[in-house]
CSV table of C-alpha atoms and ligand atoms in Angstrom, one decimal:
chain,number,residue,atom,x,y,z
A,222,UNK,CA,0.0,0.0,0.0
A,223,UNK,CA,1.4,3.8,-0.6
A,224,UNK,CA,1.6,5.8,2.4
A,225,UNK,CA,-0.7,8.2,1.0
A,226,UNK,CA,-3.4,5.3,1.2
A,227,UNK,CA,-2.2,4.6,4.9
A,228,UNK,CA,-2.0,7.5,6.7
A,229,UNK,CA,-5.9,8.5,6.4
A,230,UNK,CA,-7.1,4.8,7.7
A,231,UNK,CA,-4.8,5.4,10.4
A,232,UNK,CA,-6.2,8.6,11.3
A,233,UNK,CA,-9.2,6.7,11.2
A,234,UNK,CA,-8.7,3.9,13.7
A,235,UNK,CA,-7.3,6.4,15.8
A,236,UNK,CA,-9.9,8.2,16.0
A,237,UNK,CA,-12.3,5.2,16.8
A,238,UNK,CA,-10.4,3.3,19.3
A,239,UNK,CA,-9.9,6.9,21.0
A,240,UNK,CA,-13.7,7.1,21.9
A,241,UNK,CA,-12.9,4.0,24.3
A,242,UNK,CA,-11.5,5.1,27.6
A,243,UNK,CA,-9.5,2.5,28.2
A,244,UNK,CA,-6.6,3.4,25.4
A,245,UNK,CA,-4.4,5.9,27.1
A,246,UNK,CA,-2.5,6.4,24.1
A,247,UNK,CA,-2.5,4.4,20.9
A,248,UNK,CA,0.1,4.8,17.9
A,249,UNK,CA,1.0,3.2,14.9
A,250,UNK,CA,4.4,1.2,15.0
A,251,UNK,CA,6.5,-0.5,12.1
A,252,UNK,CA,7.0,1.5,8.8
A,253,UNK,CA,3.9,3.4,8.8
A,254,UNK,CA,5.4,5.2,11.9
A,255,UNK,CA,8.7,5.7,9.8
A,256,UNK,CA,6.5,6.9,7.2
A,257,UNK,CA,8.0,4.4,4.6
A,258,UNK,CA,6.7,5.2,0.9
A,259,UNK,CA,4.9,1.5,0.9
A,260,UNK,CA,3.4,-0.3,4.2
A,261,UNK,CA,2.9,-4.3,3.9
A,262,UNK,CA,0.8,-4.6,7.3
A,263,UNK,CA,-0.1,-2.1,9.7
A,264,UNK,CA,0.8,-2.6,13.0
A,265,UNK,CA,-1.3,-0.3,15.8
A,266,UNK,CA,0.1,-0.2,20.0
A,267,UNK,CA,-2.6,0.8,22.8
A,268,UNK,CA,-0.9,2.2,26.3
A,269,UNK,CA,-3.6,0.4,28.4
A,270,UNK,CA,-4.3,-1.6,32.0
A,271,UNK,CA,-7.3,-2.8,30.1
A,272,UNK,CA,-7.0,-5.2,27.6
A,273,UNK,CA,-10.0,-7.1,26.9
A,274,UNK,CA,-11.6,-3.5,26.6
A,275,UNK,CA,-9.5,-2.3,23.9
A,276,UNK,CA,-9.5,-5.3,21.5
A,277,UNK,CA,-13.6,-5.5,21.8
A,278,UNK,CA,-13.2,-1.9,20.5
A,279,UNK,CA,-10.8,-3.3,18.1
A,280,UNK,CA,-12.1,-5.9,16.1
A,281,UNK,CA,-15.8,-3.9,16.6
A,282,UNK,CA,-14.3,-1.4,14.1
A,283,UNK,CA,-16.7,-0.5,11.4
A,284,UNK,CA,-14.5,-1.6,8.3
A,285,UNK,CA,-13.3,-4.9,9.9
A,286,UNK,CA,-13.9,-7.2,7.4
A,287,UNK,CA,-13.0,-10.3,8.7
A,288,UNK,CA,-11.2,-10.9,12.1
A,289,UNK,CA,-8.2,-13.2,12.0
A,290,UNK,CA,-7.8,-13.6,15.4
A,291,UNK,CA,-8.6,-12.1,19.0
A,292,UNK,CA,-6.6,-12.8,21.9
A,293,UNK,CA,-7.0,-10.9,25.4
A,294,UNK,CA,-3.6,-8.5,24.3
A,295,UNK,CA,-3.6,-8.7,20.9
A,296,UNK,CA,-6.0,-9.2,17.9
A,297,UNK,CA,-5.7,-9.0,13.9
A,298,UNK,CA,-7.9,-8.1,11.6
A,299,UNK,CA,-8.9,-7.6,7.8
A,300,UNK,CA,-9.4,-3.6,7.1
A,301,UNK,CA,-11.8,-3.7,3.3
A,302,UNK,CA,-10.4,-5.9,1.1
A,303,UNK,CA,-6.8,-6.7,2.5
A,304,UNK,CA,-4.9,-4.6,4.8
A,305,UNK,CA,-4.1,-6.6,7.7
A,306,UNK,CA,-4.1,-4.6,10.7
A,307,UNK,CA,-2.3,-6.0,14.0
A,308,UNK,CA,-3.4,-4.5,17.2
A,309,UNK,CA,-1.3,-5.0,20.6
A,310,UNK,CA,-2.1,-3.8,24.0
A,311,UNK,CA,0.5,-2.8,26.2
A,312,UNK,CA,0.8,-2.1,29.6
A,313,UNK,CA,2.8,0.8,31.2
A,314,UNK,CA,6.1,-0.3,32.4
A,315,UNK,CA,6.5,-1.5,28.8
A,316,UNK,CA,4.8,1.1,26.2
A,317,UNK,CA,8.3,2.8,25.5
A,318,UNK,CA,10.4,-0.3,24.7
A,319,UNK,CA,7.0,-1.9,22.7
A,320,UNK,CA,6.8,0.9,20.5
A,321,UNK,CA,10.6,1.0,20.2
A,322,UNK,CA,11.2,-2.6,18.7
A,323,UNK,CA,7.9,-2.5,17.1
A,324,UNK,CA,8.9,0.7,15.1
A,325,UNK,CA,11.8,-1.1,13.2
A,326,UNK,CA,13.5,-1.3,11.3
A,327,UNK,CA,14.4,-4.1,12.1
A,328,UNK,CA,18.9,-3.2,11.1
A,329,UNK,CA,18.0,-0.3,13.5
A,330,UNK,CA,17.6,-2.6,16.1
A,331,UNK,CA,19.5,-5.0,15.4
A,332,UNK,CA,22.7,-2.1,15.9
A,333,UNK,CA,20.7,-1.0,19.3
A,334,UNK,CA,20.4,-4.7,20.9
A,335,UNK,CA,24.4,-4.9,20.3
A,336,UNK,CA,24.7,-1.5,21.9
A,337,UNK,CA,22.7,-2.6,24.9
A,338,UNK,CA,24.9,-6.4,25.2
A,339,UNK,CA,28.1,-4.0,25.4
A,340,UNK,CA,26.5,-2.4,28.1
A,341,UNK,CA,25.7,-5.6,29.7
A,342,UNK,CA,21.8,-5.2,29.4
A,343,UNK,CA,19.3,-7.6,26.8
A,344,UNK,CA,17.0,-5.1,24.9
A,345,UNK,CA,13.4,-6.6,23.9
A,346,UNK,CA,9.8,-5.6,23.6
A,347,UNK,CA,9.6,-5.4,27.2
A,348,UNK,CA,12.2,-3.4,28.3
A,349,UNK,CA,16.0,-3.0,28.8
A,350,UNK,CA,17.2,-5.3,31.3
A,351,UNK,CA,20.3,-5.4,33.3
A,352,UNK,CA,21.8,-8.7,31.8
A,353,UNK,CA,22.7,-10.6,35.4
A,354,UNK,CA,20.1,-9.1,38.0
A,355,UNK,CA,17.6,-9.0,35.5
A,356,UNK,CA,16.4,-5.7,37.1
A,357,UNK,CA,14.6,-3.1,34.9
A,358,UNK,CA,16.5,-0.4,34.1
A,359,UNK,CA,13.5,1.2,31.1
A,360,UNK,CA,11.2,0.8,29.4
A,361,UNK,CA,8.0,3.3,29.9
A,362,UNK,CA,9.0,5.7,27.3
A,363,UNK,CA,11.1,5.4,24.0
A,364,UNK,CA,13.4,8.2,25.4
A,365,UNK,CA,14.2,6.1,28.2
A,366,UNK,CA,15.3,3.3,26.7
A,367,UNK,CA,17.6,5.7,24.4
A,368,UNK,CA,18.9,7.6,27.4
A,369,UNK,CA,20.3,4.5,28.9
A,370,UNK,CA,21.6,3.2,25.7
A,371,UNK,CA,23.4,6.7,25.4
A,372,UNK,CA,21.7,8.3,22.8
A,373,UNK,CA,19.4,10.9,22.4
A,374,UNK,CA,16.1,9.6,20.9
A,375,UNK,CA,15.9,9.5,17.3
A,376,UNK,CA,12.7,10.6,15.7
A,377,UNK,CA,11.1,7.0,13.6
A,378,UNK,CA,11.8,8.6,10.2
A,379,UNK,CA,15.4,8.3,10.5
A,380,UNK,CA,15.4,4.2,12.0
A,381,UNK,CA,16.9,2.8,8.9
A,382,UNK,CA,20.4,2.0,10.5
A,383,UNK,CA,21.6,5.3,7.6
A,384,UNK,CA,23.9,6.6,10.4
A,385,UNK,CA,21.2,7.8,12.7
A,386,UNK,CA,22.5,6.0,15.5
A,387,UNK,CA,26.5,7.2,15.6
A,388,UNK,CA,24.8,10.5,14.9
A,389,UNK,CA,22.6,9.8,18.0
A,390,UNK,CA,25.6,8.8,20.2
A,391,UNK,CA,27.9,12.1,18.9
A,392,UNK,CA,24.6,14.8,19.7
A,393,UNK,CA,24.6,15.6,16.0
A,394,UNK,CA,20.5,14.2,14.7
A,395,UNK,CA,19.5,16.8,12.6
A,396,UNK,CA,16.5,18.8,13.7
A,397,UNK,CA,14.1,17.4,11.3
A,398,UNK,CA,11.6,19.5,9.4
A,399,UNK,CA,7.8,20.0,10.3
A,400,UNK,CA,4.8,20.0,8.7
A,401,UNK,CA,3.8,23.0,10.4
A,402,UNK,CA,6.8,24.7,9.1
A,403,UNK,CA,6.0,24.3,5.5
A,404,UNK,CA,4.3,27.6,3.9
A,405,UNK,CA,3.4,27.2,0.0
A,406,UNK,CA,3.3,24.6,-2.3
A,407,UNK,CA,5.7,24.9,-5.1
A,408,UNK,CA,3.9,22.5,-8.0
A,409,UNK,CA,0.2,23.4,-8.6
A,410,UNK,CA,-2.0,22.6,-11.7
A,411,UNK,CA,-5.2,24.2,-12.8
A,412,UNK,CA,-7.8,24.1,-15.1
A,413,UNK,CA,-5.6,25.8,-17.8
A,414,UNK,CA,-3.8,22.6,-18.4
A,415,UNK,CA,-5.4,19.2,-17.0
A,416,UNK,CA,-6.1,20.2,-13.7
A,417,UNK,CA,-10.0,20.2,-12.5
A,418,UNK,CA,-9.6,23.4,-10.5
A,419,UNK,CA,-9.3,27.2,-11.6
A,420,UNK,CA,-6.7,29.1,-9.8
A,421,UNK,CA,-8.7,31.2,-7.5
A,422,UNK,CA,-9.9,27.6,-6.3
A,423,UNK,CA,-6.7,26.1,-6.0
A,424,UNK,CA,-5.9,29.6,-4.0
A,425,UNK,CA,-8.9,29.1,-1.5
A,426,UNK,CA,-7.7,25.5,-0.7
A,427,UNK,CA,-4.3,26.4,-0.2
A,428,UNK,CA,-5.6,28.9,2.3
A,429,UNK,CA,-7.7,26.6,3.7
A,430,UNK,CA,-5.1,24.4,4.8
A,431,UNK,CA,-3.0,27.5,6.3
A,432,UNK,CA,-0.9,28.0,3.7
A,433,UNK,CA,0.4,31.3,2.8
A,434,UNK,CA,1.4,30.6,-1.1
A,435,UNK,CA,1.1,28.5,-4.2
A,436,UNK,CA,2.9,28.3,-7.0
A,437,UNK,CA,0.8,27.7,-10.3
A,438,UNK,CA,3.1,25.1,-12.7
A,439,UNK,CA,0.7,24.8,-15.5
A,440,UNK,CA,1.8,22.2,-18.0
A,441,UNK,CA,4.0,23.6,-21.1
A,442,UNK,CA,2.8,23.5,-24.9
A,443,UNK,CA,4.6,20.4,-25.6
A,444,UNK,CA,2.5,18.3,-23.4
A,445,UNK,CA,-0.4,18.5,-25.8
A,446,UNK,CA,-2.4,16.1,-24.1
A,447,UNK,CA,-2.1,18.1,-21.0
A,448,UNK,CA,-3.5,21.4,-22.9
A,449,UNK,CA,0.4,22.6,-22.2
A,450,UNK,CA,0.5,26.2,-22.6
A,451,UNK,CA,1.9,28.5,-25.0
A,452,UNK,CA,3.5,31.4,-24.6
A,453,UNK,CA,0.4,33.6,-25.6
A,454,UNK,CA,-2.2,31.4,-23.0
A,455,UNK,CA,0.6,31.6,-20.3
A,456,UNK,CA,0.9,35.5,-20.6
A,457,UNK,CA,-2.8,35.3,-20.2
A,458,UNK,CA,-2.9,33.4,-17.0
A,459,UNK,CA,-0.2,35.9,-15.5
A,460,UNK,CA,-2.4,38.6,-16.2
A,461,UNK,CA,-5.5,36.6,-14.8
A,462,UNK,CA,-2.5,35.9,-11.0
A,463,UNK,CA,-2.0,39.2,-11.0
A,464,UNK,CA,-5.5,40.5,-10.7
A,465,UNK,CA,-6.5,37.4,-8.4
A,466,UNK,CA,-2.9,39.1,-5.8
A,467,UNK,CA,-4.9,42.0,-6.1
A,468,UNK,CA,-8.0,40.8,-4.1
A,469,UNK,CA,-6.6,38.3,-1.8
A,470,UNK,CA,-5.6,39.2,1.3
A,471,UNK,CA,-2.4,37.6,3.3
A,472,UNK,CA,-1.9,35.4,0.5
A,473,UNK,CA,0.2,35.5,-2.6
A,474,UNK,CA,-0.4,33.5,-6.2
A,475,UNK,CA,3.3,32.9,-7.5
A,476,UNK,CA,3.3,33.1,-11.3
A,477,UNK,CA,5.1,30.0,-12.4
A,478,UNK,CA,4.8,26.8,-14.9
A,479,UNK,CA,6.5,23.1,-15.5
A,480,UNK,CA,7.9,23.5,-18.5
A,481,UNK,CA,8.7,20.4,-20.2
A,482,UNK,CA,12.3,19.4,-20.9
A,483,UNK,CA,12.6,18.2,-24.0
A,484,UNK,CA,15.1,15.8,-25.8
A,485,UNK,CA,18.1,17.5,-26.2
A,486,UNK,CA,17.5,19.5,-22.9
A,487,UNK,CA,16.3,22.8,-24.4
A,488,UNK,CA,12.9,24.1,-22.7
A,489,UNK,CA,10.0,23.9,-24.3
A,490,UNK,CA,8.9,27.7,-23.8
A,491,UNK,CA,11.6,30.8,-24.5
A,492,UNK,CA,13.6,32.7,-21.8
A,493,UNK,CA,11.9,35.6,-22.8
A,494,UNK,CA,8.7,34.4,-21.0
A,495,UNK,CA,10.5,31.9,-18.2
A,496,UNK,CA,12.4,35.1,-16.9
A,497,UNK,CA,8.9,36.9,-15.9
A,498,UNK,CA,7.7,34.0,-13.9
A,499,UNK,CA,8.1,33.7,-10.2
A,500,UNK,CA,9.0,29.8,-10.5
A,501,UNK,CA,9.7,27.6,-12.6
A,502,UNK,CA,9.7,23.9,-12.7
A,503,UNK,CA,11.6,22.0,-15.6
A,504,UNK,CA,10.7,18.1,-15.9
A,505,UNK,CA,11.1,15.3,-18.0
A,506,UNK,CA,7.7,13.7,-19.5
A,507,UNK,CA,9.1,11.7,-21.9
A,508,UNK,CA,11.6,9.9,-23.8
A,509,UNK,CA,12.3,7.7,-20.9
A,510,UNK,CA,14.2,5.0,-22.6
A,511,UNK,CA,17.3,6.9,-23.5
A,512,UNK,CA,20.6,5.7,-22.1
A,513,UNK,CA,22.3,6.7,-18.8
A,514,UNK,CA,24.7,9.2,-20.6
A,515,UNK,CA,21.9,11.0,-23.1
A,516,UNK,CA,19.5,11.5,-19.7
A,517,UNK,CA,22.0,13.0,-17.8
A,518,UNK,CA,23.3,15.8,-20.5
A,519,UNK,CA,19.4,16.1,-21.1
A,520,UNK,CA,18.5,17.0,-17.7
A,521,UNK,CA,22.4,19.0,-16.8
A,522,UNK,CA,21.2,21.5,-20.1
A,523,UNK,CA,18.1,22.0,-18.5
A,524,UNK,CA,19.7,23.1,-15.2
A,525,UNK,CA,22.1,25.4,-16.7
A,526,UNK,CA,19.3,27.4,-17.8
A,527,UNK,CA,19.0,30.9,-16.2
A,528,UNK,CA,15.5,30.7,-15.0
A,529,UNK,CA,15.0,27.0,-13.9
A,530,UNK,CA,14.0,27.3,-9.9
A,531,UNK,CA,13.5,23.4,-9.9
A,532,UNK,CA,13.5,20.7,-11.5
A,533,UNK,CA,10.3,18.3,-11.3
A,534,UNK,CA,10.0,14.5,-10.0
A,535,UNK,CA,13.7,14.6,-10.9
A,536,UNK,CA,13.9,10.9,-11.4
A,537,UNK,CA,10.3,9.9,-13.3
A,538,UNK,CA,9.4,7.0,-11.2
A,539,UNK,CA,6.1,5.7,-10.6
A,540,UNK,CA,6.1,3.5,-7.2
A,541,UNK,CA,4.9,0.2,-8.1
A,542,UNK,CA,4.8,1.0,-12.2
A,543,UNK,CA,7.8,2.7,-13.3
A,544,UNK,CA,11.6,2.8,-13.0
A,545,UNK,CA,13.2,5.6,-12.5
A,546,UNK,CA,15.0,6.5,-15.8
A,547,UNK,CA,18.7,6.5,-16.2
A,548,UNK,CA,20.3,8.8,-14.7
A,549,UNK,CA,23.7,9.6,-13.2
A,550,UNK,CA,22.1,11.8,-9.9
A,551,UNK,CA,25.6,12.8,-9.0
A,552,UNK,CA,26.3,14.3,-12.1
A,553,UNK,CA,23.2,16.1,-11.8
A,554,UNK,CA,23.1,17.2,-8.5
A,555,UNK,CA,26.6,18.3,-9.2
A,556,UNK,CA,25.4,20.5,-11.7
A,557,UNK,CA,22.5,21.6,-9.8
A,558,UNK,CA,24.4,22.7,-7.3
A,559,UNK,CA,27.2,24.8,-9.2
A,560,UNK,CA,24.3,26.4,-10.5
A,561,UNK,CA,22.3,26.9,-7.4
A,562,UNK,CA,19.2,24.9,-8.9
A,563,UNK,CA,17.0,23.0,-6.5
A,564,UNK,CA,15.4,19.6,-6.5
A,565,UNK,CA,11.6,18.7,-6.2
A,566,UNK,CA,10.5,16.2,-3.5
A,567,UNK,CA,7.6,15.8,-5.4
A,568,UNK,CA,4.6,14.7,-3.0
A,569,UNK,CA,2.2,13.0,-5.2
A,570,UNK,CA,1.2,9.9,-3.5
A,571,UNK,CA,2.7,7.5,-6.2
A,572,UNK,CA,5.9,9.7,-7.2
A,573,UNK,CA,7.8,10.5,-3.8
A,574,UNK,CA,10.4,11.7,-6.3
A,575,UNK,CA,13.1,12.8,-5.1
A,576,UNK,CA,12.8,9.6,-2.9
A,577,UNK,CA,14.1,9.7,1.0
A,578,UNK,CA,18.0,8.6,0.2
A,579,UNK,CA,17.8,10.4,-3.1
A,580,UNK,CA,17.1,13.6,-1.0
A,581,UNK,CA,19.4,12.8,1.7
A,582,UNK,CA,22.2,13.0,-1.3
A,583,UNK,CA,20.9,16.4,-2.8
A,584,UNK,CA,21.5,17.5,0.6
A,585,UNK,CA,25.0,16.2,0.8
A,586,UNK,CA,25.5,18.3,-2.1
A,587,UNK,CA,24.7,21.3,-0.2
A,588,UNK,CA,21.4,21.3,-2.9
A,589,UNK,CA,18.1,22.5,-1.2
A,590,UNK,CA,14.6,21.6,-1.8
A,591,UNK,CA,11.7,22.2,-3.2
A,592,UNK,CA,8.1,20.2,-1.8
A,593,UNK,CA,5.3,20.2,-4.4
A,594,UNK,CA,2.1,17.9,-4.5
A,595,UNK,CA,2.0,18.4,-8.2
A,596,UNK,CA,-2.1,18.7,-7.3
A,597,UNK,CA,-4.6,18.2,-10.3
A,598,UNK,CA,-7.5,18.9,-8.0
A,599,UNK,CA,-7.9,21.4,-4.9
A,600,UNK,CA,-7.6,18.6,-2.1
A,601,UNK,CA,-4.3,17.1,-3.8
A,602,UNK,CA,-2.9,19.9,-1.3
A,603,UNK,CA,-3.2,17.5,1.0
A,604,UNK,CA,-0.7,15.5,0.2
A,605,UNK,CA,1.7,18.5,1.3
A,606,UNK,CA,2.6,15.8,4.5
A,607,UNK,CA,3.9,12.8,1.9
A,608,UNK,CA,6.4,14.9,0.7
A,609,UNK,CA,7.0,16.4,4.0
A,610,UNK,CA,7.6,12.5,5.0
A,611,UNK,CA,10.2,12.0,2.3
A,612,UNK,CA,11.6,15.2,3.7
A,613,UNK,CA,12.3,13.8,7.2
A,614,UNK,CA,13.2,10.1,5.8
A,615,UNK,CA,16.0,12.3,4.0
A,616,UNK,CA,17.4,14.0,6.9
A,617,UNK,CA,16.0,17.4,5.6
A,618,UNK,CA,15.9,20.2,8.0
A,619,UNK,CA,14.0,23.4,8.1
A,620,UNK,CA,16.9,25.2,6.0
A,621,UNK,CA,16.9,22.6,3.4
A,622,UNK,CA,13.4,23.3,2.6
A,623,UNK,CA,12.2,26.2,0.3
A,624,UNK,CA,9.2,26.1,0.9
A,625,UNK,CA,9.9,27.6,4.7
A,626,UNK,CA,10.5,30.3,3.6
A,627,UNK,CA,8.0,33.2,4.1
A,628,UNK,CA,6.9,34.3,0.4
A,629,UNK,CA,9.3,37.6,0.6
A,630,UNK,CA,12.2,35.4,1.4
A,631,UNK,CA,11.7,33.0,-1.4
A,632,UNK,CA,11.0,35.6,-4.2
A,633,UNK,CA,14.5,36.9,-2.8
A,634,UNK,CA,15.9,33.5,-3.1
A,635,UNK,CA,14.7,32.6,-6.4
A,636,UNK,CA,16.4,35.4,-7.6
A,637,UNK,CA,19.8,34.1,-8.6
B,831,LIG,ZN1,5.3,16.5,-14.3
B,832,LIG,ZN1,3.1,18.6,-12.6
């Protein structure tokens, strides 16, 4: 399952099982918690003294569809067709290391249990344990359990054994970005290309959701099927921006377009017009089968352009569909960063493109980053906390970011 798919049935059963007072607290564990682009199972812990309570509430759900089994701690059960859903109940004195070890992944802990042997305690589900008294030493909270391993506690994105624990034990974890830190979307489609919203609607969604800016990224004239603009209609739709600036309050309409990339790397709309837009966003659409080498100069011309803010799902894959094309992502995020050109995390549920350990290399390359839903319809903006996801899986911190930038700052910026 995408995470996109996930994260609202979790919200979901959240909300459900939190109507029965007997769940203190209740989270999701495994790689849903890590906010992994695909979840197999999900995996759900309940802080409770009251078991039997909290898995009658459980397998009572309204979209159980068939309960697997029911136990007095635990309990799984089909959610529609086929998401398995495992519920444990936990009590107190073991919520902290539970939600630890179920959390994963699974080289994560691996790398912690050989911390704690070195230290003479066993590290499990129910606690940390001093090896030969067998006395408790935590357990209750995650931090605990870090604290006496000697680290400071490492936020679930980051579990993937990518360093995160020898930064954990040296005090240097980034501070990860926030979703509440994340002002504008930077890749919006409307109605003048194949989007089903016009921009004032687009505008009123974006506001809804407490954002303070958008960027429109129309499709260019080469995407034909897409009703890509021309130069004439995209003129048109700056003029139609900057009258809609004009009656909005506390919220700004960035002038900007995806302009297609085309073979041999050249834009598909002239500089005259690309250099009066607030953004721009240059992407590949096609020609995907080219080699290594050809995909690579393709996309390096593209970034030597003058007005190229971003470039768009850099890498073209479709999760479960499509590779990513060849590409040699050093060599471009070389270039991209001699020439001060960002990268999209793009947040549409199936692209995730730039990908979590893609992103973490832009970063290493001192490249920063641009999120975008790439919405074709007004609640697509929700998906603003995928890409925020992909963000944190990547090590991406508030500075890394663009898009947390208030709107002055990032006109400023773009200006290069
Ligand atoms: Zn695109
Ligand atoms: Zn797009």
């Amino acid at each position: 399952f995408l995470l996109g798919a996930i994260l609202p049935v979790i919200d979901e059963i959240v909300a459900y099982m939190k109507e029965c007072d007997a769940v203190l607290r209740i989270e999701p564990a495994g790689s849903a918690r890590r906010r992994k682009e695909t979840v197999g199972d999900l995996d759900i812990l309940v802080l409770s003294t009251r078991p039997e309570e909290v898995v009658e509430r459980f397998v009572s759900m309204p979209r159980v569809s068939r309960v697997i089994s029911q136990g007095t701690t635990r309990s799984t059960v089909i959610i529609g067709a086929n998401l398995q859903v495992d519920l444990r109940v936990i009590p107190p004195e073991s919520y902290g290391s539970a939600l630890q070890y179920f959390t994963g992944s699974k080289a994560h802990n691996i790398k912690l249990r050989t911390i704690a042997v070195k230290k003479g305690y066993k590290l499990n589900e129910y606690g940390l344990f001093d090896r030969e008294t067998g006395e408790r030493i935590a357990g209750e909270t995650e931090e605990s359990v870090y604290k006496a391993l000697g680290l400071e506690w490492i936020e679930p994105e980051l579990r993937e054994d990518r360093g995160e624990i020898e930064a954990a034990m040296e005090g240097r974890l980034p501070r990860l970005v926030r979703e509440e830190e994340i002002r504008g979307d930077l890749h919006i489609h409307t109605k003048w290309s194949d989007g089903t919203g016009t921009i004032e609607e687009m505008a009123q969604k974006a506001m809804s959701l407490g954002l303070e800016y958008i960027a429109i990224c129309d499709h260019s004239k080469s995407m034909g099927i897409a009703r890509g603009l021309d130069e004439a209609r995209l003129r048109k739709q700056m003029a139609e921006i900057d009258k809609l600036n004009e009656r909005l309050e506390g919220f700004r309409v960035l002038k900007g377009i995806e302009v297609d990339i085309k073979a041999d790397g050249s834009l598909d709309l002239p500089d005259s017009v690309l250099k009066d837009l607030d953004f721009v966003v240059a992407s590949i659409h096609s020609g995907f089968k080219a080699d290594e080498r050809q995909m690579t100069e393709r996309m390096i011309r593209a970034i030597h352009n003058d007005y190229v803010s971003t470039i768009g799902h850099p890498t073209g894959r479709i999760i479960l569909r499509r590779r990513p094309y060849a590409l040699n992502l050093d060599k471009v995020f070389e270039a991209a960063a001699e020439q001060g050109v960002m990268m999209e995390i793009n947040a549409f549920p199936n692209r995730l493109d730039l990908n979590d350990v893609n992103a973490k290399a832009a970063k290493e390359h001192g490249i920063m980053m641009s999120i975008g839903t790439d919405a074709h319809a007004p609640n697509h903006m929700e998906f603003l906390n995928l890409g925020v996801a992909v963000a944190r899986r990547g090590w991406l911190e508030p500075g890394d970011v663009i898009n947390t930038l208030p709107v002055d700052e990032l006109l400023r910026k773009l200006e290069r």
